[in-house]
Every structure is written in C-alpha cells, then in structure tokens.
XYZ file of C-alpha atoms in Angstrom:
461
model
C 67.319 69.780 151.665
C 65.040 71.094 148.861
C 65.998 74.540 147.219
C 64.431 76.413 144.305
C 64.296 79.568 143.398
C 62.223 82.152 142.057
C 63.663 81.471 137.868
C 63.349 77.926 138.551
C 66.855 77.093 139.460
C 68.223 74.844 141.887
C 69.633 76.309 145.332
C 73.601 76.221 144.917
C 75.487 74.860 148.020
C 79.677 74.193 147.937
C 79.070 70.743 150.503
C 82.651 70.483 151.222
C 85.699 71.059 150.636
C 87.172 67.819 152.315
C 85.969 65.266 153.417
C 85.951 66.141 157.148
C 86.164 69.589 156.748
C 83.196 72.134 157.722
C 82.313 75.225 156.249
C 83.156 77.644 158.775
C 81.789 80.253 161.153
C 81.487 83.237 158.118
C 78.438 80.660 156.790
C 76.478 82.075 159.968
C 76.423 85.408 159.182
C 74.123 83.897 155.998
C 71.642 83.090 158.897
C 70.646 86.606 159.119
C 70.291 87.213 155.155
C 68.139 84.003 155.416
C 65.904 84.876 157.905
C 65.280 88.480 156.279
C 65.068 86.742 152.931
C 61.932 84.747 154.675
C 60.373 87.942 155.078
C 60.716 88.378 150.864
C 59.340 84.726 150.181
C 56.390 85.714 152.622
C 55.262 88.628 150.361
C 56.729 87.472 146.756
C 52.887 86.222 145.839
C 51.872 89.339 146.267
C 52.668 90.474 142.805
C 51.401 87.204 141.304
C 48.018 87.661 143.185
C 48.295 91.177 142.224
C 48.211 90.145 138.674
C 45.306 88.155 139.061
C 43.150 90.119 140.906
C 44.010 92.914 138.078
C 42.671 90.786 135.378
C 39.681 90.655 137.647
C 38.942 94.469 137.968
C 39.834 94.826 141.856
C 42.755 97.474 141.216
C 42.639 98.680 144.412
C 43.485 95.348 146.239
C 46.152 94.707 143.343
C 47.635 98.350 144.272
C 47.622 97.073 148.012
C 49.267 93.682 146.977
C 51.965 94.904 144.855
C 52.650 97.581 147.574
C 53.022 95.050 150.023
C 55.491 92.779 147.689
C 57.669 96.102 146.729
C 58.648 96.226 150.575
C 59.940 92.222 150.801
C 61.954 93.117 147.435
C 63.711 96.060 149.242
C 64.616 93.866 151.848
C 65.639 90.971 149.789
C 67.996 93.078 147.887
C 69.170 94.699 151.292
C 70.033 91.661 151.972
C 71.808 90.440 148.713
C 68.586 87.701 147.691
C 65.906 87.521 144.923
C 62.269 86.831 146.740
C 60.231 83.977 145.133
C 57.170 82.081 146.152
C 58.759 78.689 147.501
C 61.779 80.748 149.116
C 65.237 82.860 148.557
C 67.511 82.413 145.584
C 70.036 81.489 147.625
C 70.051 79.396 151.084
C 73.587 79.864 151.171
C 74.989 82.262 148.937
C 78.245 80.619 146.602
C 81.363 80.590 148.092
C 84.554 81.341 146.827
C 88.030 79.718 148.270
C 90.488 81.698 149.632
C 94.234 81.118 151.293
C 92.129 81.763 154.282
C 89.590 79.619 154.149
C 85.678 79.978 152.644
C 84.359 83.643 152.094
C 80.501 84.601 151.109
C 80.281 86.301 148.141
C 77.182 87.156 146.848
C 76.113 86.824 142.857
C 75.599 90.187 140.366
C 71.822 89.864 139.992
C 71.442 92.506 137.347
C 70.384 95.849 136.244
C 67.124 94.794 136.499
C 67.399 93.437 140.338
C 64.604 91.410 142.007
C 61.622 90.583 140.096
C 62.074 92.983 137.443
C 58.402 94.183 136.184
C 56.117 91.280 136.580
C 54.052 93.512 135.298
C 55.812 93.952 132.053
C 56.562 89.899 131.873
C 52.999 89.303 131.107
C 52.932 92.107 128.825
C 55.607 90.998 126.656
C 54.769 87.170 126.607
C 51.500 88.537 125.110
C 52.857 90.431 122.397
C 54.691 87.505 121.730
C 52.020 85.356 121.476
C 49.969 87.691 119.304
C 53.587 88.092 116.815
C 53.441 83.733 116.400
C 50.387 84.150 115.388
C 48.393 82.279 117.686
C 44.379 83.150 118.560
C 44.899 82.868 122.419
C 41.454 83.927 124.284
C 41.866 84.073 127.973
C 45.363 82.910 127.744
C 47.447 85.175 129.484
C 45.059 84.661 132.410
C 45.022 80.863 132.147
C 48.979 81.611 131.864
C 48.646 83.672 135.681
C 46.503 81.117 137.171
C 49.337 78.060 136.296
C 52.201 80.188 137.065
C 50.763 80.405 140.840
C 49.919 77.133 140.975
C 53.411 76.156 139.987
C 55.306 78.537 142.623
C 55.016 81.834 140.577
C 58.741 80.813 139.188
C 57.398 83.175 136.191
C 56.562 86.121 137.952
C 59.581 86.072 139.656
C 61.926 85.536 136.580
C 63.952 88.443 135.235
C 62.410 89.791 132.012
C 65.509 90.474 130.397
C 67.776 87.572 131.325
C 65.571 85.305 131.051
C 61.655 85.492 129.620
C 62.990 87.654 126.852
C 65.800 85.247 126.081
C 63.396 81.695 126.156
C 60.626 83.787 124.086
C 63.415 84.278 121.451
C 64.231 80.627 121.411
C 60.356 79.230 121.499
C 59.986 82.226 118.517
C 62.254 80.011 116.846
C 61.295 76.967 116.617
C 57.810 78.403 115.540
C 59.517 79.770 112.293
C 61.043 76.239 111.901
C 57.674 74.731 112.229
C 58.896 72.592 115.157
C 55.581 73.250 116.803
C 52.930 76.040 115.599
C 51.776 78.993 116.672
C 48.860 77.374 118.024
C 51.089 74.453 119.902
C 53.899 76.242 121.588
C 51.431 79.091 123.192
C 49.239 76.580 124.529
C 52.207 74.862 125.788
C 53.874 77.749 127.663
C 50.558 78.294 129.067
C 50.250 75.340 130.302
C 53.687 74.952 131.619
C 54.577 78.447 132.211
C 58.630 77.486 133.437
C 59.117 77.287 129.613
C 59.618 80.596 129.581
C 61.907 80.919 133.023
C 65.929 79.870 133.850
C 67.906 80.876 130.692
C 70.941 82.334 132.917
C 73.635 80.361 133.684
C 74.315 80.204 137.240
C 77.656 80.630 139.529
C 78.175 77.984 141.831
C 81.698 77.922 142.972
C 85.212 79.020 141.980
C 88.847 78.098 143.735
C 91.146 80.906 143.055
C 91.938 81.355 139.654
C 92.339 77.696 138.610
C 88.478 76.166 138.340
C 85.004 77.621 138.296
C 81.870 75.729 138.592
C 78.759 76.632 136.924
C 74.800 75.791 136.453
C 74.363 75.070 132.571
C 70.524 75.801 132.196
C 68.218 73.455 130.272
C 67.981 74.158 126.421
C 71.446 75.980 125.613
C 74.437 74.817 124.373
C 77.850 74.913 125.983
C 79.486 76.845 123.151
C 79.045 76.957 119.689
C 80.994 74.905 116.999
C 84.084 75.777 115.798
C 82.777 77.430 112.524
C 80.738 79.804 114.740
C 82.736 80.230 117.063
C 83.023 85.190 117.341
C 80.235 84.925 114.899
C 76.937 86.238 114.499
C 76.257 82.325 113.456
C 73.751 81.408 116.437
C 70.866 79.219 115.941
C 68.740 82.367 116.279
C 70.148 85.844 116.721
C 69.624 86.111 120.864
C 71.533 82.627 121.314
C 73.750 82.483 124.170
C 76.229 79.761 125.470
C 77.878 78.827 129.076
C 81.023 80.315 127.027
C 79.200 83.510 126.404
C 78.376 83.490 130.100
C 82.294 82.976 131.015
C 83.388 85.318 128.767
C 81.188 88.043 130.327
C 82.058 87.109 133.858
C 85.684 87.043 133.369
C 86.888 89.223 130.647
C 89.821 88.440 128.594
C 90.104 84.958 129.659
C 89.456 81.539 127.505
C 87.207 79.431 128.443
C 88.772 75.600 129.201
C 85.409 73.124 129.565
C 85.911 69.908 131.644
C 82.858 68.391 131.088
C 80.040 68.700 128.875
C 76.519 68.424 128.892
C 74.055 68.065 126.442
C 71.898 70.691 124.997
C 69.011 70.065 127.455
C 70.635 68.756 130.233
C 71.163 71.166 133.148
C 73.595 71.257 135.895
C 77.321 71.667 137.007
C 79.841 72.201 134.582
C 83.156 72.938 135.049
C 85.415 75.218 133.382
C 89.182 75.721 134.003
C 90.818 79.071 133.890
C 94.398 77.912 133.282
C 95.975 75.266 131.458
C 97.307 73.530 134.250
C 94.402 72.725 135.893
C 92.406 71.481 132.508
C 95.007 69.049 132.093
C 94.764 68.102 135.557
C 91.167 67.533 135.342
C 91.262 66.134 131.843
C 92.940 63.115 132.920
C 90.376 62.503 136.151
C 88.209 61.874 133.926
C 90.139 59.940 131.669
C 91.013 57.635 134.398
C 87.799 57.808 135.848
C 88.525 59.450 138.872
C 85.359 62.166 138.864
C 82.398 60.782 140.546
C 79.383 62.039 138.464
C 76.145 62.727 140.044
C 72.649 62.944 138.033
C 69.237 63.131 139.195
C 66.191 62.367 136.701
C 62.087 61.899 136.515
C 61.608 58.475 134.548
C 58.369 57.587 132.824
C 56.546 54.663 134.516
C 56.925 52.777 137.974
C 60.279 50.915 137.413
C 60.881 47.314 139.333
C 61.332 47.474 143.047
C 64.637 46.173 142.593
C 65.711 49.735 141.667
C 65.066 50.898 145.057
C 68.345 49.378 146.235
C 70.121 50.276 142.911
C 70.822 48.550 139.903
C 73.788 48.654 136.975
C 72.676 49.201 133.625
C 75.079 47.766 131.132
C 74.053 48.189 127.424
C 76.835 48.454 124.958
C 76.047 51.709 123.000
C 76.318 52.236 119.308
C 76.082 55.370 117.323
C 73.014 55.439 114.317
C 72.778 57.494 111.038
C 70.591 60.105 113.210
C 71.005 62.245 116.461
C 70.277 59.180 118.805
C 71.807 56.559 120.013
C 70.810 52.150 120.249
C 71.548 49.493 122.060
C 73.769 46.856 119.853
C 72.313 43.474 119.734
C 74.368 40.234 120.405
C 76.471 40.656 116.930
C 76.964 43.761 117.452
C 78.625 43.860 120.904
C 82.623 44.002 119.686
C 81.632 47.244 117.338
C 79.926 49.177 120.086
C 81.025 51.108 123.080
C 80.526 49.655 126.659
C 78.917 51.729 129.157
C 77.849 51.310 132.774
C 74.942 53.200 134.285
C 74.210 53.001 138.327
C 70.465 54.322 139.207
C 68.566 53.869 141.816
C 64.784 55.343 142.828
C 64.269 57.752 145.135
C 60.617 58.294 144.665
C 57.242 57.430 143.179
C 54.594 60.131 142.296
C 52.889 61.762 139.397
C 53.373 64.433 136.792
C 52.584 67.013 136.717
C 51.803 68.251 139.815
C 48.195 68.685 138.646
C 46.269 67.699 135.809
C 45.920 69.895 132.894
C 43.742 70.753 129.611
C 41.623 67.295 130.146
C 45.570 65.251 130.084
C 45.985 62.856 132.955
C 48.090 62.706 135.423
C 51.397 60.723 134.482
C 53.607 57.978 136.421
C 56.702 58.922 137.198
C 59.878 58.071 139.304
C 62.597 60.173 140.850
C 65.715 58.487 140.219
C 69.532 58.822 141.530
C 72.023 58.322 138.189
C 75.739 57.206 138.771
C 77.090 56.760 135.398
C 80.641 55.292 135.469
C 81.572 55.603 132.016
C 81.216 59.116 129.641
C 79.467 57.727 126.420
C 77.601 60.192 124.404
C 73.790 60.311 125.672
C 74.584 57.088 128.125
C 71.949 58.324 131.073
C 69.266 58.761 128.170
C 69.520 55.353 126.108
C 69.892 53.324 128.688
C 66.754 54.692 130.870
C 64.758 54.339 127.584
C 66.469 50.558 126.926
C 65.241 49.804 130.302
C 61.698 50.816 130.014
C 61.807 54.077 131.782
C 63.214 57.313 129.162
C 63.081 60.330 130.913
C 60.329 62.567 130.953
C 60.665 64.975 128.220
C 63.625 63.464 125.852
C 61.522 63.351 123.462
C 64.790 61.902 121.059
C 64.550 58.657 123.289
C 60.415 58.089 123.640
C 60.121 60.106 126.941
C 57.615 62.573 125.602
C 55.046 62.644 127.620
C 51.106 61.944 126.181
C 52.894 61.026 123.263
C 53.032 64.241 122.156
C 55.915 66.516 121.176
C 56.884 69.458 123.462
C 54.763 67.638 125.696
C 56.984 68.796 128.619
C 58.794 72.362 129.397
C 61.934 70.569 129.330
C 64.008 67.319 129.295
C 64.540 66.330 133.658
C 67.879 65.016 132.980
C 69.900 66.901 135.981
C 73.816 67.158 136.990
C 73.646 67.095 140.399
C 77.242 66.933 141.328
C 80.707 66.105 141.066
C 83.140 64.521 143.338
C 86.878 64.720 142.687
C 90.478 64.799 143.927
C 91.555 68.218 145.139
C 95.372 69.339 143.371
C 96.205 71.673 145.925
C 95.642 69.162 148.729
C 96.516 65.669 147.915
C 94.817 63.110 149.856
C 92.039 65.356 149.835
C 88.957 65.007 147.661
C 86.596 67.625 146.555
C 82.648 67.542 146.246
C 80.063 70.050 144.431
C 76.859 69.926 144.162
C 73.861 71.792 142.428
C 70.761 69.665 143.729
C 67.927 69.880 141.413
C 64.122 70.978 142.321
C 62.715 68.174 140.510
C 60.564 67.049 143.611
C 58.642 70.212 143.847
C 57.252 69.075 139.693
C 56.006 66.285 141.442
C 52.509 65.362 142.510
C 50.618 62.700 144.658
C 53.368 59.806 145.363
C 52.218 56.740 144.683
C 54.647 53.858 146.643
C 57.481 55.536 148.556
C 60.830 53.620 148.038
C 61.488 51.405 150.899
C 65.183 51.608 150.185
C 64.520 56.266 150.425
C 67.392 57.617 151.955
C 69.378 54.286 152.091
C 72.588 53.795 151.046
C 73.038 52.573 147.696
C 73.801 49.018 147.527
C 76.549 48.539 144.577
C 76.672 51.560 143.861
C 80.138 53.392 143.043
C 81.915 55.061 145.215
C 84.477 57.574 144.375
C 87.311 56.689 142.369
C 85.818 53.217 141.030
C-alpha cells in the first residue's frame, strides 16, 4: 500500500509484532478516523487552488475555496489527522506496545495544527527569496502551479516545523556559495518538496526500552562530540534526530542503534536504556537485523535485476568524503561488502518535465544490504552503473547538474529483528517510502513485480 502525506512523509505502519501475530481489534476503531480523514483529503486542494486563483484576481472564489478547506481541517483534527492532497497523515496512526497488547496513540501535531497558514507559507518563502538575493519574476506563482502538480505537499507543510526550518538550511548553503541566489530559488521552484519534511517522525515505541523513528532527508543524527549542548550547528536553526528525542522525552539520553547518513531518510532506532542498546548492538554485530532500503536509480538496469542480484565490491575509504571500489591489488586492504537489490519498477523522473529538462530514466529498486560499510547502498549502485538519483557525491545528479534534485532517494524502509521480551519471536518495522508517487510514465514493468526475491536474504543470514 502507498502512503504519503501532506509534508511529504511516508505513511508509518507497525506490520507486526510476530510473525503470526495480528494487530488487533482497537486498529478498527482507526476505520472511522480514516474515513472522516477522506473527507479532509477531499477538500485539502482547496487552499492550494485558493492560492492560485488569488494570484489570479478571483478573491471571491478563493474566499469560497479556503472556506470550504477550513471545514475538512476541523474535521481532520477532530479526528486526530493532518488533511493533504493525496490523503491523511496517517492510515494507521503509530502504535505503542503495551502489557496488554497494541494501543492507538495518536502523534502531537503542533501549536500550529493542520496546515498552518498556507497563506503565510508563500509569504515567507518569498521574503526569502527576495533576502538571497535572487530576481524571481512570476516565481512564487510558478512555485503554486508545481506544488499542485506535485500533490500540494507544500501547502500542506507546517510553516514552522518545517518550511521555516528547510528555508534556514537552503539560506545556508547560499552564504556558502554551494549554489546562488539565482540557482537554489529556481530550484525550490521547480521542486517545491525542497522546502517540506524537516520533522522527524514517530513511528513506534515498546515500553520504555526502544523507540523507532523517521530520520528526514538532509539532517544529521546528532552532532559531533565537540558540539555536542552547543550553539555549534552548521547554521543557527540546525536540528538533529537527538534534538527531536530530547524534546519528546525529557531528561533521557539518547542511545542510537543505527545510523543513517545525512540525506538518507527512514527508520532509526534509538534505545532508552542501556540494556536494550547492548542488546541491539550486538544484532547487528552478528548480523541478525534485516535491513530494508528502497531507492530511484539512474538508468534502466539489466533485466537480471528483476529477480535480484548481489553486489559484491570490496569498499575502500579515499582522501575525500566518498568512497571506491578497490581494484584487484587492492582487495586484502579494503572492506568486503554485500549488497542485495532487486527492481521493482521502470518509469521516469520527474513526474513531468520541467524548465525545457527532459524527462529522466529511472528505476525503483528494493536494497538488502547484508553488511554495514560506510555509504555501501551508494557506491555500489554507482559501481554498477545505476547511482541514485540525487547523490550527487556518487554521479547520481541528475542533468548533470548540482542540486539537480530536492533530495538524495536513498530510503530506510524497514527493519526486521529478534524480539528480547519474546524469544523465538522476531520483530518487523517498517516506514515505506512514497517514492512511486515522484514517478512518471513507466517504461517496462518488472516481470519479476511483486515476486519473491530470488537469493535474496532472509532474516538472520
């Protein structure tokens, strides 16, 4: 099942908790906050079309529109959900374990609720625009128009969790001439989710021993140890998946399982005792987590990847940020690694062509890595032909240009594990991405879609 929501976020879902085990009858009475939330997703492009039709001159239909739109948000937070174009914030909402079994609870949305000023979004990212510097004619238009062609996840984004926060960050790397003025607005105009998902989301928690988390795209896990209760951040507004823990559970020290890069998103997990960090510190030293990544890949790779294939290039650190592949006489210096992917899907990017830039060829793949190197998933996709779309570190930037896409679509999916309260027992959650909806006219369907992998590893290899 697909799920998005209205920041640009992936729909959270706890699959199981065994491997036989169902969710329970309290997951129906999320039926009814679905169904009402369908109401929200009918009239969220209200506001967006509201917007538009503003810029136009017809007030009185924008009045009408946004009217219209205010009512779904009152029932979506009646109902404990955020209304976007393509559907609720939550399918499901997170649950939390208990001796009794699964309970609903319901994430904190914010002071500034559903929505949050669409209005004032556009507003902002304009003042923005005029502060880098950057001549924009028409652009905060041309910035309306994408955003509802793209699902309206800007519209629907919270102004101060999240536009605010990714404006900060882009403001940055203008003053660091990483792209100029002139670049990174016609950029987030372009691609208007640039500026959406900066909050971390909660996905799952068991008691008070392990919480799983969303790490969003372009922030770091926590800052080094020199910066660590500093005011040392990259730029002032920084924030990290520690920051996030820190604010969610007061007092407490946050214990990170596994890490992700910088601008890979997806589930993280963080213990909240020492007990269970050690626990989970040696599943993965033994191998015993079961990692799950999803990815768009530049190009059309052989068919053979529709079954699955292992990619097996011995790794070796260079004077730089990236990663290579060792050559023949370099094999007994480097690190081995093993890589399982598999394609799910052939299409283009984006989902329609832009500024005179053609359409691109890309593939949905399904990552297994088996080993943990550092940057595995990107260098070998790029050794093989086929660097992710965006990694611009590993020759996935797309038109050859840099920035060329809103992000890097590098994606943990999941994570699969032995449960320590219930030997015997293993444990599974997931955070599926929303990669597909990026994607435009599919050009060969995998024959192999929906198979089972052959080869590929199974839990506990």
């Amino acid at each position: 099942m697909r799920g998005v929501d209205g920041e640009g976020l992936p729909t959270w879902r706890f699959l199981s908790q065994t491997r036989r085990s169902r969710v329970g009858p309290s997951v129906a009475s999320a039926r009814l906050r679905w169904h009402c939330a369908l109401l929200a997703r009918a009239v969220g492009a209200a506001l967006v079309a509201a917007s538009v039709l503003k810029a136009a001159g017809l007030g009185r239909c924008a009045i009408t529109f946004a009217a219209v739109r205010a009512g779904g948000l009152l029932v979506a937070r009646r109902c404990g959900l955020r209304a976007s174009l393509l559907g609720p914030r939550l399918l499901l909402p997170p649950l939390t374990h208990t001796p009794g079994g699964p309970v609903l609870a319901l994430a904190d949305e914010g002071k500034d609720g559903v929505g949050s000023g669409d209005d004032d979004i556009f507003g902002v990212i304009g003042s923005a625009f005029e502060a880098w510097g950057a001549a924009a004619p028409g652009g905060l238009e041309a910035l309306m128009r994408n955003d509802v062609r793209e699902g309206g996840h800007l519209a629907a984004a919270s102004l101060r969790n999240d536009v605010r926060p990714r404006l900060a960050q882009h403001t940055f790397y203008v003053a660091q001439a990483a792209l100029t003025p002139e670049e990174m607005t016609d950029r987030c105009i372009r691609q208007p989710r640039r500026l959406c998902g900066y909050t971390p989301a909660f996905v799952w928690q068991h008691g008070d021993g392990l919480v799983a988390v969303n790490k969003p795209w372009g922030m770091r896990v926590h800052l080094p140890p020199a910066q660590e209760g500093g005011q040392r951040q990259v730029w002032p507004e920084e924030l990290t998946v520690h920051n996030w823990f820190r604010d969610t559970f007061p007092g407490e020290k946050p214990r990170t399982c596994n890490r992700l890069d910088f601008a890979t998103s997806g589930v993280m997990l963080i213990a909240r005792s020492k007990e269970v960090k050690r626990y989970m510190q040696k599943l993965f030293e033994k191998r015993r987590v079961c990692k799950m990544y999803t990815a768009l890949v530049l190009g059309n790779p052989p068919q053979a990847w529709d079954k699955g294939v292992w990619l097996t290039y011995a790794l070796m650190d260079t004077d730089g940020f990236a990663r290579r592949v060792a050559s023949d006489t370099e094999i007994k210096d480097a690190q081995t690694a093993e890589t399982f992917v598999r394609v799910l899907r052939r299409a283009t990017w984006p989902l329609a062509a832009e500024g005179g830039r053609p359409q691109l060829d890309v593939s949905l793949v399904e990552v297994r890595p088996r080993t943990g190197r550092r940057h595995q998933i990107r260098a070998h996709l790029s050794a093989a032909g086929h660097p992710i779309l965006g990694d611009d570190a590993y020759g996935g930037n797309p038109w050859g240009e840099r920035g060329g896409s809103y992000r890097m679509f590098l994606h943990a999916t999941g994570l699969e594990f032995p449960r320590w309260d219930v030997p015997g027992e293993n444990m599974t959650i997931t955070a599926q991405s929303d990669f597909e909806l990026e994607l435009g006219e599919s050009r060969a369907e995998s024959e192999a879609a929906g198979a089972t992998p052959v080869g590929g590893p199974s839990f506990g290899r």
